[in-house]
PDB file of C-alpha atoms and ligand atoms in Angstrom:
ATOM      1  CA  MET U   1      54.055  30.124 204.519  1.00 57.00           C
ATOM      2  CA  THR U   2      54.732  31.521 207.921  1.00 73.00           C
ATOM      3  CA  GLN U   3      58.139  32.512 209.074  1.00 83.00           C
ATOM      4  CA  PRO U   4      59.777  30.073 211.252  1.00 96.00           C
ATOM      5  CA  ILE U   5      60.216  31.539 214.994  1.00 97.00           C
ATOM      6  CA  ILE U   6      63.751  30.189 214.927  1.00 98.00           C
ATOM      7  CA  SER U   7      66.063  30.202 212.041  1.00 98.00           C
ATOM      8  CA  PHE U   8      69.721  29.271 211.844  1.00 98.00           C
ATOM      9  CA  LYS U   9      71.217  29.567 208.403  1.00 98.00           C
ATOM     10  CA  ASN U  10      74.674  28.427 207.685  1.00 98.00           C
ATOM     11  CA  PHE U  11      75.388  29.262 211.294  1.00 98.00           C
ATOM     12  CA  THR U  12      78.804  28.754 212.845  1.00 98.00           C
ATOM     13  CA  PHE U  13      80.014  29.950 216.160  1.00 98.00           C
ATOM     14  CA  LYS U  14      83.444  29.879 217.818  1.00 98.00           C
ATOM     15  CA  TYR U  15      83.768  31.028 221.457  1.00 98.00           C
ATOM     16  CA  ASP U  16      86.594  33.524 221.927  1.00 97.00           C
ATOM     17  CA  SER U  17      88.438  31.310 224.310  1.00 96.00           C
ATOM     18  CA  GLN U  18      88.231  28.186 221.988  1.00 97.00           C
ATOM     19  CA  ALA U  19      90.535  27.425 219.125  1.00 97.00           C
ATOM     20  CA  PHE U  20      87.851  25.809 216.970  1.00 97.00           C
ATOM     21  CA  SER U  21      84.328  26.311 216.097  1.00 98.00           C
ATOM     22  CA  THR U  22      81.833  24.761 218.624  1.00 98.00           C
ATOM     23  CA  LEU U  23      78.820  24.950 216.195  1.00 98.00           C
ATOM     24  CA  LYS U  24      79.373  24.155 212.593  1.00 98.00           C
ATOM     25  CA  ASN U  25      77.292  25.209 209.637  1.00 98.00           C
ATOM     26  CA  ILE U  26      73.786  24.683 211.493  1.00 98.00           C
ATOM     27  CA  ASN U  27      70.662  25.022 209.420  1.00 98.00           C
ATOM     28  CA  LEU U  28      67.620  24.667 211.481  1.00 98.00           C
ATOM     29  CA  ASP U  29      64.168  26.113 211.156  1.00 98.00           C
ATOM     30  CA  ILE U  30      61.664  25.845 213.973  1.00 98.00           C
ATOM     31  CA  ASN U  31      58.053  26.875 213.566  1.00 97.00           C
ATOM     32  CA  LYS U  32      55.862  28.667 216.252  1.00 95.00           C
ATOM     33  CA  GLY U  33      54.192  26.080 218.448  1.00 94.00           C
ATOM     34  CA  GLU U  34      56.682  23.270 217.747  1.00 96.00           C
ATOM     35  CA  LYS U  35      58.051  20.998 220.516  1.00 96.00           C
ATOM     36  CA  ILE U  36      61.609  20.032 219.702  1.00 97.00           C
ATOM     37  CA  LEU U  37      64.247  17.867 221.743  1.00 97.00           C
ATOM     38  CA  ILE U  38      67.827  18.500 221.166  1.00 97.00           C
ATOM     39  CA  ALA U  39      69.820  15.631 222.106  1.00 96.00           C
ATOM     40  CA  GLY U  40      73.469  14.521 221.715  1.00 95.00           C
ATOM     41  CA  PRO U  41      76.588  13.594 223.636  1.00 94.00           C
ATOM     42  CA  SER U  42      78.222  15.750 226.375  1.00 94.00           C
ATOM     43  CA  GLY U  43      80.217  18.612 224.892  1.00 96.00           C
ATOM     44  CA  SER U  44      78.375  18.417 221.361  1.00 97.00           C
ATOM     45  CA  GLY U  45      77.059  21.957 221.473  1.00 98.00           C
ATOM     46  CA  LYS U  46      73.527  21.595 222.764  1.00 97.00           C
ATOM     47  CA  SER U  47      73.615  24.209 225.361  1.00 96.00           C
ATOM     48  CA  THR U  48      75.588  26.462 223.109  1.00 98.00           C
ATOM     49  CA  ILE U  49      72.497  26.292 220.744  1.00 98.00           C
ATOM     50  CA  GLY U  50      70.422  27.299 223.592  1.00 97.00           C
ATOM     51  CA  ARG U  51      72.642  30.162 224.543  1.00 96.00           C
ATOM     52  CA  CYS U  52      72.173  31.492 220.922  1.00 97.00           C
ATOM     53  CA  LEU U  53      68.386  31.453 221.339  1.00 97.00           C
ATOM     54  CA  ASN U  54      68.399  33.466 224.757  1.00 94.00           C
ATOM     55  CA  GLY U  55      71.145  35.832 223.638  1.00 94.00           C
ATOM     56  CA  LEU U  56      73.853  34.884 225.969  1.00 95.00           C
ATOM     57  CA  ILE U  57      75.509  34.492 222.721  1.00 97.00           C
ATOM     58  CA  PRO U  58      76.972  36.687 221.685  1.00 96.00           C
ATOM     59  CA  ASN U  59      76.153  39.203 224.414  1.00 95.00           C
ATOM     60  CA  ILE U  60      77.846  37.357 227.356  1.00 95.00           C
ATOM     61  CA  ASP U  61      79.588  34.370 225.709  1.00 96.00           C
ATOM     62  CA  THR U  62      81.284  36.241 223.098  1.00 97.00           C
ATOM     63  CA  GLY U  63      82.764  34.835 219.871  1.00 97.00           C
ATOM     64  CA  ASP U  64      82.768  34.756 216.106  1.00 98.00           C
ATOM     65  CA  ILE U  65      79.550  34.337 214.344  1.00 98.00           C
ATOM     66  CA  GLU U  66      79.280  33.339 210.720  1.00 98.00           C
ATOM     67  CA  GLY U  67      75.796  32.747 208.969  1.00 98.00           C
ATOM     68  CA  GLU U  68      72.762  33.879 210.750  1.00 97.00           C
ATOM     69  CA  CYS U  69      70.415  33.142 213.778  1.00 98.00           C
ATOM     70  CA  LEU U  70      67.120  34.694 213.732  1.00 97.00           C
ATOM     71  CA  VAL U  71      64.900  34.405 216.944  1.00 97.00           C
ATOM     72  CA  ASP U  72      61.443  35.660 216.380  1.00 95.00           C
ATOM     73  CA  GLY U  73      62.956  37.751 213.487  1.00 94.00           C
ATOM     74  CA  LYS U  74      65.762  39.251 215.696  1.00 96.00           C
ATOM     75  CA  ASN U  75      69.290  38.592 214.381  1.00 97.00           C
ATOM     76  CA  ILE U  76      71.152  37.599 217.498  1.00 97.00           C
ATOM     77  CA  LYS U  77      74.306  39.234 216.338  1.00 96.00           C
ATOM     78  CA  ASN U  78      72.682  42.825 216.864  1.00 94.00           C
ATOM     79  CA  THR U  79      69.984  42.222 219.619  1.00 95.00           C
ATOM     80  CA  ASN U  80      70.695  42.748 223.288  1.00 92.00           C
ATOM     81  CA  LEU U  81      70.075  40.515 226.023  1.00 90.00           C
ATOM     82  CA  PHE U  82      67.237  42.495 227.357  1.00 87.00           C
ATOM     83  CA  ASP U  83      65.264  42.499 224.114  1.00 89.00           C
ATOM     84  CA  LEU U  84      65.634  38.680 223.737  1.00 90.00           C
ATOM     85  CA  SER U  85      64.437  38.125 227.290  1.00 84.00           C
ATOM     86  CA  PHE U  86      60.947  38.845 226.305  1.00 85.00           C
ATOM     87  CA  THR U  87      61.216  36.312 223.477  1.00 93.00           C
ATOM     88  CA  THR U  88      62.943  33.364 225.085  1.00 94.00           C
ATOM     89  CA  SER U  89      62.575  32.195 228.647  1.00 90.00           C
ATOM     90  CA  THR U  90      65.236  29.590 230.052  1.00 89.00           C
ATOM     91  CA  ILE U  91      64.903  26.995 232.461  1.00 83.00           C
ATOM     92  CA  LEU U  92      68.033  25.519 233.696  1.00 74.00           C
ATOM     93  CA  GLN U  93      69.000  22.228 235.319  1.00 67.00           C
ATOM     94  CA  ASP U  94      70.353  24.142 238.389  1.00 67.00           C
ATOM     95  CA  THR U  95      67.311  25.701 239.704  1.00 66.00           C
ATOM     96  CA  ASP U  96      68.989  26.865 242.876  1.00 70.00           C
ATOM     97  CA  SER U  97      70.845  29.374 241.040  1.00 70.00           C
ATOM     98  CA  GLN U  98      67.682  30.729 239.581  1.00 72.00           C
ATOM     99  CA  PHE U  99      65.942  31.615 242.737  1.00 78.00           C
ATOM    100  CA  ILE U 100      66.062  35.284 243.928  1.00 78.00           C
ATOM    101  CA  GLY U 101      63.165  35.700 246.359  1.00 78.00           C
ATOM    102  CA  LEU U 102      62.809  34.934 249.892  1.00 86.00           C
ATOM    103  CA  THR U 103      59.719  33.106 249.407  1.00 93.00           C
ATOM    104  CA  VAL U 104      58.273  31.097 246.529  1.00 93.00           C
ATOM    105  CA  GLY U 105      55.663  33.886 245.837  1.00 93.00           C
ATOM    106  CA  GLU U 106      58.207  36.555 245.783  1.00 91.00           C
ATOM    107  CA  ASP U 107      60.356  34.378 243.589  1.00 89.00           C
ATOM    108  CA  ILE U 108      57.629  33.868 240.940  1.00 89.00           C
ATOM    109  CA  ALA U 109      56.664  37.565 241.081  1.00 90.00           C
ATOM    110  CA  PHE U 110      60.193  38.672 240.472  1.00 85.00           C
ATOM    111  CA  ALA U 111      60.150  38.873 236.645  1.00 76.00           C
ATOM    112  CA  LEU U 112      57.055  40.778 236.541  1.00 80.00           C
ATOM    113  CA  GLU U 113      58.435  43.077 239.205  1.00 80.00           C
ATOM    114  CA  ASN U 114      61.410  43.465 237.044  1.00 76.00           C
ATOM    115  CA  ASP U 115      59.094  44.523 233.982  1.00 74.00           C
ATOM    116  CA  CYS U 116      57.568  47.210 236.560  1.00 79.00           C
ATOM    117  CA  GLU U 117      54.058  45.586 236.167  1.00 82.00           C
ATOM    118  CA  PRO U 118      51.464  47.003 238.803  1.00 88.00           C
ATOM    119  CA  GLN U 119      51.154  45.210 242.075  1.00 90.00           C
ATOM    120  CA  ASN U 120      47.578  43.885 241.820  1.00 91.00           C
ATOM    121  CA  LYS U 121      48.272  42.502 238.377  1.00 89.00           C
ATOM    122  CA  ILE U 122      51.499  40.794 239.717  1.00 90.00           C
ATOM    123  CA  ARG U 123      49.511  39.283 242.543  1.00 92.00           C
ATOM    124  CA  GLN U 124      46.803  37.850 240.253  1.00 91.00           C
ATOM    125  CA  THR U 125      49.355  36.448 237.805  1.00 89.00           C
ATOM    126  CA  VAL U 126      51.417  34.790 240.530  1.00 92.00           C
ATOM    127  CA  HIS U 127      48.185  33.036 241.949  1.00 92.00           C
ATOM    128  CA  ARG U 128      46.960  32.020 238.623  1.00 89.00           C
ATOM    129  CA  TRP U 129      50.223  30.341 237.721  1.00 88.00           C
ATOM    130  CA  ALA U 130      50.554  28.800 241.204  1.00 91.00           C
ATOM    131  CA  ASP U 131      47.140  27.507 240.991  1.00 89.00           C
ATOM    132  CA  GLU U 132      47.673  26.042 237.484  1.00 85.00           C
ATOM    133  CA  LEU U 133      50.919  24.312 238.611  1.00 85.00           C
ATOM    134  CA  ASN U 134      49.332  23.121 242.010  1.00 87.00           C
ATOM    135  CA  ILE U 135      51.900  25.028 244.175  1.00 91.00           C
ATOM    136  CA  SER U 136      49.619  27.701 245.735  1.00 94.00           C
ATOM    137  CA  HIS U 137      50.383  25.855 249.311  1.00 95.00           C
ATOM    138  CA  LEU U 138      54.094  26.730 248.684  1.00 95.00           C
ATOM    139  CA  LEU U 139      53.938  30.347 248.242  1.00 95.00           C
ATOM    140  CA  LYS U 140      54.979  31.496 251.605  1.00 95.00           C
ATOM    141  CA  GLN U 141      57.783  28.975 251.963  1.00 94.00           C
ATOM    142  CA  SER U 142      61.432  29.530 251.228  1.00 93.00           C
ATOM    143  CA  PRO U 143      62.501  28.025 247.749  1.00 89.00           C
ATOM    144  CA  GLN U 144      65.579  26.663 249.376  1.00 88.00           C
ATOM    145  CA  ASN U 145      63.499  24.290 251.484  1.00 90.00           C
ATOM    146  CA  LEU U 146      61.689  22.538 248.737  1.00 90.00           C
ATOM    147  CA  SER U 147      62.378  18.930 247.223  1.00 87.00           C
ATOM    148  CA  GLY U 148      64.144  18.752 243.844  1.00 81.00           C
ATOM    149  CA  GLY U 149      60.691  18.235 242.052  1.00 81.00           C
ATOM    150  CA  GLN U 150      59.117  21.234 243.821  1.00 86.00           C
ATOM    151  CA  LYS U 151      61.959  23.553 243.080  1.00 86.00           C
ATOM    152  CA  GLN U 152      61.815  22.479 239.548  1.00 81.00           C
ATOM    153  CA  ILE U 153      58.084  23.487 239.364  1.00 85.00           C
ATOM    154  CA  VAL U 154      58.637  26.818 241.140  1.00 88.00           C
ATOM    155  CA  ALA U 155      61.373  27.672 238.814  1.00 85.00           C
ATOM    156  CA  LEU U 156      59.123  26.892 236.080  1.00 83.00           C
ATOM    157  CA  ALA U 157      56.412  29.187 237.411  1.00 86.00           C
ATOM    158  CA  GLY U 158      58.975  31.882 237.865  1.00 84.00           C
ATOM    159  CA  VAL U 159      59.788  31.521 234.080  1.00 81.00           C
ATOM    160  CA  LEU U 160      56.237  31.053 232.685  1.00 81.00           C
ATOM    161  CA  ILE U 161      54.899  34.078 234.394  1.00 84.00           C
ATOM    162  CA  ASP U 162      56.550  36.046 231.604  1.00 82.00           C
ATOM    163  CA  GLU U 163      54.618  34.050 228.919  1.00 83.00           C
ATOM    164  CA  SER U 164      57.339  34.417 226.530  1.00 90.00           C
ATOM    165  CA  PRO U 165      56.739  32.659 222.946  1.00 94.00           C
ATOM    166  CA  ILE U 166      59.858  30.535 223.191  1.00 96.00           C
ATOM    167  CA  LEU U 167      60.422  28.216 226.320  1.00 94.00           C
ATOM    168  CA  LEU U 168      64.017  26.729 226.439  1.00 94.00           C
ATOM    169  CA  PHE U 169      64.651  23.979 228.910  1.00 92.00           C
ATOM    170  CA  ASP U 170      68.406  22.911 229.395  1.00 92.00           C
ATOM    171  CA  GLU U 171      68.377  19.490 231.051  1.00 90.00           C
ATOM    172  CA  PRO U 172      65.142  19.988 233.020  1.00 85.00           C
ATOM    173  CA  LEU U 173      65.093  16.316 234.170  1.00 84.00           C
ATOM    174  CA  ALA U 174      68.528  16.175 235.368  1.00 81.00           C
ATOM    175  CA  ASN U 175      67.921  16.308 239.141  1.00 74.00           C
ATOM    176  CA  LEU U 176      64.690  14.348 239.150  1.00 78.00           C
ATOM    177  CA  ASP U 177      64.013  10.651 239.578  1.00 82.00           C
ATOM    178  CA  PRO U 178      62.107   8.913 236.471  1.00 83.00           C
ATOM    179  CA  ALA U 179      58.659   9.357 237.938  1.00 83.00           C
ATOM    180  CA  SER U 180      59.104  13.057 238.666  1.00 81.00           C
ATOM    181  CA  GLY U 181      60.701  13.490 235.157  1.00 83.00           C
ATOM    182  CA  VAL U 182      57.697  12.061 233.437  1.00 85.00           C
ATOM    183  CA  LYS U 183      55.518  14.480 235.583  1.00 84.00           C
ATOM    184  CA  THR U 184      57.525  17.482 234.442  1.00 84.00           C
ATOM    185  CA  MET U 185      57.197  16.461 231.020  1.00 88.00           C
ATOM    186  CA  ALA U 186      53.470  16.340 231.421  1.00 88.00           C
ATOM    187  CA  LEU U 187      53.513  19.680 233.010  1.00 85.00           C
ATOM    188  CA  ILE U 188      55.620  21.244 230.148  1.00 88.00           C
ATOM    189  CA  ASP U 189      53.103  19.686 227.692  1.00 90.00           C
ATOM    190  CA  GLN U 190      50.171  21.254 229.493  1.00 87.00           C
ATOM    191  CA  ILE U 191      51.780  24.630 229.598  1.00 85.00           C
ATOM    192  CA  GLN U 192      52.938  24.518 225.883  1.00 89.00           C
ATOM    193  CA  LYS U 193      49.204  23.922 225.021  1.00 88.00           C
ATOM    194  CA  GLU U 194      48.060  26.737 227.142  1.00 84.00           C
ATOM    195  CA  LEU U 195      50.408  29.476 225.825  1.00 86.00           C
ATOM    196  CA  ASN U 196      50.782  27.917 222.266  1.00 90.00           C
ATOM    197  CA  ALA U 197      54.592  28.285 223.028  1.00 94.00           C
ATOM    198  CA  THR U 198      57.480  27.077 220.971  1.00 96.00           C
ATOM    199  CA  VAL U 199      59.138  24.576 223.243  1.00 96.00           C
ATOM    200  CA  ILE U 200      62.933  23.541 223.020  1.00 97.00           C
ATOM    201  CA  ILE U 201      64.067  20.745 225.347  1.00 96.00           C
ATOM    202  CA  ILE U 202      67.773  19.996 225.688  1.00 96.00           C
ATOM    203  CA  GLU U 203      68.136  16.558 227.316  1.00 93.00           C
ATOM    204  CA  HIS U 204      70.078  13.259 227.493  1.00 88.00           C
ATOM    205  CA  ARG U 205      66.922  11.351 228.767  1.00 88.00           C
ATOM    206  CA  VAL U 206      65.221  10.743 225.573  1.00 91.00           C
ATOM    207  CA  GLU U 207      63.087   8.111 227.051  1.00 90.00           C
ATOM    208  CA  GLU U 208      61.307  10.317 229.460  1.00 89.00           C
ATOM    209  CA  VAL U 209      61.135  13.388 227.198  1.00 92.00           C
ATOM    210  CA  MET U 210      59.160  11.025 224.793  1.00 89.00           C
ATOM    211  CA  SER U 211      56.705  10.373 227.405  1.00 87.00           C
ATOM    212  CA  GLN U 212      54.754  13.289 225.898  1.00 88.00           C
ATOM    213  CA  SER U 213      54.528  13.761 222.145  1.00 90.00           C
ATOM    214  CA  LEU U 214      57.247  15.766 220.390  1.00 95.00           C
ATOM    215  CA  ASP U 215      57.472  17.076 216.882  1.00 96.00           C
ATOM    216  CA  ARG U 216      61.079  16.555 216.139  1.00 97.00           C
ATOM    217  CA  ILE U 217      64.410  15.198 217.509  1.00 96.00           C
ATOM    218  CA  ILE U 218      67.424  17.093 216.484  1.00 97.00           C
ATOM    219  CA  LEU U 219      70.540  15.049 217.059  1.00 96.00           C
ATOM    220  CA  ILE U 220      73.878  17.005 217.565  1.00 97.00           C
ATOM    221  CA  ASN U 221      77.343  15.487 217.322  1.00 96.00           C
ATOM    222  CA  ASP U 222      80.491  17.473 217.453  1.00 97.00           C
ATOM    223  CA  GLY U 223      78.668  20.843 216.700  1.00 98.00           C
ATOM    224  CA  GLU U 224      76.760  19.557 213.753  1.00 98.00           C
ATOM    225  CA  ILE U 225      73.337  18.419 213.191  1.00 97.00           C
ATOM    226  CA  VAL U 226      73.335  14.890 212.351  1.00 96.00           C
ATOM    227  CA  ALA U 227      69.611  14.239 212.318  1.00 95.00           C
ATOM    228  CA  ASP U 228      66.439  16.094 212.221  1.00 96.00           C
ATOM    229  CA  LYS U 229      63.635  13.713 212.339  1.00 96.00           C
ATOM    230  CA  LYS U 230      60.336  12.815 213.642  1.00 95.00           C
ATOM    231  CA  PRO U 231      60.748  10.728 216.885  1.00 94.00           C
ATOM    232  CA  ASN U 232      59.385   7.468 215.301  1.00 94.00           C
ATOM    233  CA  ASP U 233      61.377   7.975 212.174  1.00 94.00           C
ATOM    234  CA  LEU U 234      64.649   8.425 214.251  1.00 94.00           C
ATOM    235  CA  LEU U 235      63.916   5.562 216.602  1.00 93.00           C
ATOM    236  CA  HIS U 236      63.401   3.302 213.495  1.00 93.00           C
ATOM    237  CA  GLU U 237      66.864   4.306 212.157  1.00 91.00           C
ATOM    238  CA  ASN U 238      68.314   3.276 215.633  1.00 85.00           C
ATOM    239  CA  ARG U 239      70.936   5.969 215.414  1.00 86.00           C
ATOM    240  CA  LEU U 240      70.924   7.356 219.088  1.00 90.00           C
ATOM    241  CA  GLU U 241      73.323   4.817 220.417  1.00 89.00           C
ATOM    242  CA  ASP U 242      75.764   5.341 217.605  1.00 88.00           C
ATOM    243  CA  ILE U 243      76.474   8.851 218.705  1.00 89.00           C
ATOM    244  CA  GLY U 244      76.460   7.957 222.478  1.00 90.00           C
ATOM    245  CA  VAL U 245      72.772   8.932 223.324  1.00 92.00           C
ATOM    246  CA  ARG U 246      70.961   6.263 225.485  1.00 91.00           C
ATOM    247  CA  SER U 247      68.096   4.943 223.361  1.00 90.00           C
ATOM    248  CA  PRO U 248      64.713   3.957 225.283  1.00 92.00           C
ATOM    249  CA  LEU U 249      65.026   0.956 227.568  1.00 89.00           C
ATOM    250  CA  TYR U 250      62.077  -0.749 226.008  1.00 90.00           C
ATOM    251  CA  LEU U 251      63.691  -0.595 222.608  1.00 91.00           C
ATOM    252  CA  LYS U 252      66.863  -2.200 223.968  1.00 89.00           C
ATOM    253  CA  ALA U 253      64.810  -5.034 225.597  1.00 89.00           C
ATOM    254  CA  LEU U 254      62.897  -5.595 222.193  1.00 90.00           C
ATOM    255  CA  GLU U 255      66.181  -5.765 220.321  1.00 89.00           C
ATOM    256  CA  GLU U 256      67.811  -8.066 223.011  1.00 89.00           C
ATOM    257  CA  ALA U 257      64.729 -10.383 222.661  1.00 89.00           C
ATOM    258  CA  GLY U 258      65.419 -10.775 218.960  1.00 89.00           C
ATOM    259  CA  ILE U 259      62.228  -8.774 217.872  1.00 90.00           C
ATOM    260  CA  ASP U 260      62.426  -7.071 214.533  1.00 90.00           C
ATOM    261  CA  VAL U 261      62.106  -3.459 215.840  1.00 90.00           C
ATOM    262  CA  ALA U 262      62.025  -2.030 212.262  1.00 89.00           C
ATOM    263  CA  SER U 263      58.625  -3.825 211.638  1.00 90.00           C
ATOM    264  CA  ILE U 264      56.833  -2.294 214.444  1.00 92.00           C
ATOM    265  CA  PRO U 265      54.814   0.798 213.229  1.00 93.00           C
ATOM    266  CA  ASP U 266      55.023   2.993 216.171  1.00 93.00           C
ATOM    267  CA  LEU U 267      58.041   2.772 218.547  1.00 93.00           C
ATOM    268  CA  THR U 268      57.441   5.931 220.382  1.00 92.00           C
ATOM    269  CA  SER U 269      56.261   4.608 223.627  1.00 89.00           C
ATOM    270  CA  VAL U 270      55.643   1.103 225.336  1.00 87.00           C
ATOM    271  CA  ALA U 271      51.908   1.757 225.122  1.00 87.00           C
ATOM    272  CA  ALA U 272      52.220   2.173 221.399  1.00 89.00           C
ATOM    273  CA  LEU U 273      53.753  -1.239 220.873  1.00 88.00           C
ATOM    274  CA  PRO U 274      51.497  -3.869 219.140  1.00 87.00           C
ATOM    275  CA  ASP U 275      49.779  -6.239 221.658  1.00 86.00           C
ATOM    276  CA  GLU U 276      50.933  -9.157 219.805  1.00 85.00           C
ATOM    277  CA  ALA U 277      51.480 -12.947 221.286  1.00 84.00           C
ATOM    278  CA  GLU U 278      54.711 -13.352 219.404  1.00 84.00           C
ATOM    279  CA  ILE U 279      56.319 -10.254 220.744  1.00 85.00           C
ATOM    280  CA  ASP U 280      54.990 -11.087 224.323  1.00 84.00           C
ATOM    281  CA  ASN U 281      56.429 -14.536 224.082  1.00 86.00           C
ATOM    282  CA  LYS U 282      59.979 -13.527 222.942  1.00 85.00           C
ATOM    283  CA  LEU U 283      60.137 -11.051 225.618  1.00 84.00           C
ATOM    284  CA  GLN U 284      58.944 -13.438 228.246  1.00 86.00           C
ATOM    285  CA  TYR U 285      61.659 -15.917 227.089  1.00 86.00           C
ATOM    286  CA  TRP U 286      64.452 -13.063 226.850  1.00 86.00           C
ATOM    287  CA  LEU U 287      63.449 -12.235 230.533  1.00 83.00           C
ATOM    288  CA  ILE U 288      63.543 -15.811 231.687  1.00 85.00           C
ATOM    289  CA  THR U 289      66.838 -16.681 230.161  1.00 85.00           C
ATOM    290  CA  ALA U 290      68.493 -13.303 230.849  1.00 75.00           C
ATOM    291  CA  LEU U 291      67.917 -13.671 234.597  1.00 69.00           C
TER     292      LEU U 291
HETATM  293  N1  LIG C   1      81.204  29.778 227.863  1.00 74.52           N
HETATM  294  C1  LIG C   1      81.977  28.958 227.067  1.00 74.52           C
HETATM  295  N2  LIG C   1      83.226  29.466 226.782  1.00 74.52           N
HETATM  296  C2  LIG C   1      84.191  28.814 225.820  1.00 74.52           C
HETATM  297  N3  LIG C   1      83.758  27.507 225.580  1.00 74.52           N
HETATM  298  C3  LIG C   1      82.624  26.923 225.958  1.00 74.52           C
HETATM  299  C4  LIG C   1      81.837  27.686 226.662  1.00 74.52           C
HETATM  300  N4  LIG C   1      80.597  26.900 227.066  1.00 74.52           N
HETATM  301  C5  LIG C   1      80.722  25.772 226.454  1.00 74.52           C
HETATM  302  N5  LIG C   1      81.978  25.857 225.715  1.00 74.52           N
HETATM  303  C6  LIG C   1      82.556  24.725 224.814  1.00 74.52           C
HETATM  304  O1  LIG C   1      81.792  24.310 223.819  1.00 74.52           O
HETATM  305  C7  LIG C   1      81.721  22.914 223.733  1.00 74.52           C
HETATM  306  C8  LIG C   1      80.045  22.475 223.810  1.00 74.52           C
HETATM  307  O2  LIG C   1      79.635  22.791 224.892  1.00 74.52           O
HETATM  308  P1  LIG C   1      78.079  22.832 225.414  1.00 74.52           P
HETATM  309  O3  LIG C   1      77.977  23.396 226.705  1.00 74.52           O
HETATM  310  O4  LIG C   1      77.335  23.398 224.311  1.00 74.52           O
HETATM  311  O5  LIG C   1      77.880  21.048 225.207  1.00 74.52           O
HETATM  312  P2  LIG C   1      76.639  20.430 225.706  1.00 74.52           P
HETATM  313  O6  LIG C   1      76.304  19.624 224.445  1.00 74.52           O
HETATM  314  O7  LIG C   1      75.476  21.172 226.348  1.00 74.52           O
HETATM  315  O8  LIG C   1      77.135  19.290 226.792  1.00 74.52           O
HETATM  316  P3  LIG C   1      76.424  18.760 227.973  1.00 74.52           P
HETATM  317  O9  LIG C   1      75.686  17.545 227.640  1.00 74.52           O
HETATM  318  O10 LIG C   1      77.546  18.170 228.911  1.00 74.52           O
HETATM  319  O11 LIG C   1      75.760  19.814 228.716  1.00 74.52           O
HETATM  320  C9  LIG C   1      82.671  22.351 224.879  1.00 74.52           C
HETATM  321  O12 LIG C   1      83.698  21.855 224.128  1.00 74.52           O
HETATM  322  C10 LIG C   1      82.711  23.500 225.768  1.00 74.52           C
HETATM  323  O13 LIG C   1      84.102  23.477 226.309  1.00 74.52           O
HETATM  324 MG1  LIG C   2      74.658  21.441 228.148  1.00 74.52          MG
END
């Protein structure tokens, strides 16, 4: 069997400035090429897990580690930030803080310039990714003058250009409207397929993340993993709301309309719901009486 690309073993982490551990006995293996959603309430430790994957923990955010976290075979306890930067690329919610260049083109090129790649290779790669992401027309503009959705795509290009094996997204949808959120998810999906990358998405907005297929959802509550399941299995268990994560709106509508959600085979999208008269009638009746 191949080794997982990410492996937490009995991993506990306490920030130096905190009295108690933020992550508690995390056991989690993620295989190469998997696409994982990490969800959980605010303060549950999701970003802390992300910071382990990109080496901010323990290099910048120092603290006590028990157990082990291996990222692409490297134990984070003795790997520096620079070495992990080739393994994990991070895309943050606040894209503004990620822009460095005066123009979109310069910004995208930055990572490669930092790696001292030759100029003609940099130019070629920038144009290839700009083309891929449909932002070639923005290359000469200032990143600060773009819309939220465009900023997100430029930030994505600036990170993808490194072609790291692990792509970590921490709340990539936070500044986007639902339609742009769904578009961003489609883009992430396209990129993952192209790079065969391992994708970790940290998000509250489960419904939009699920607009593209996911391998697993990891639920975190109070620093512990409380579920590690395939999306369909987790939705059947109906546990998201128990820990304060909003479940997809269409599921709530089905429940409110008195439909037996457990008996529906595939709950992962509206399109997958069975086209049955009984469900339609109950939903119609609920809509009329609820208004
Ligand atoms: N750099 C830090 N130093 C000390 N404590 C921190 C640091 N970052 C986070 N924490 C603490 O760790 C806990 C978990 O924070 P974390 O940012 O991982 O949560 P989260 O699940 O990502 O929340 P949110 O959904 O609000 O982003 C919080 O109690 C927080 O105060
Ligand atoms: Mg967070």
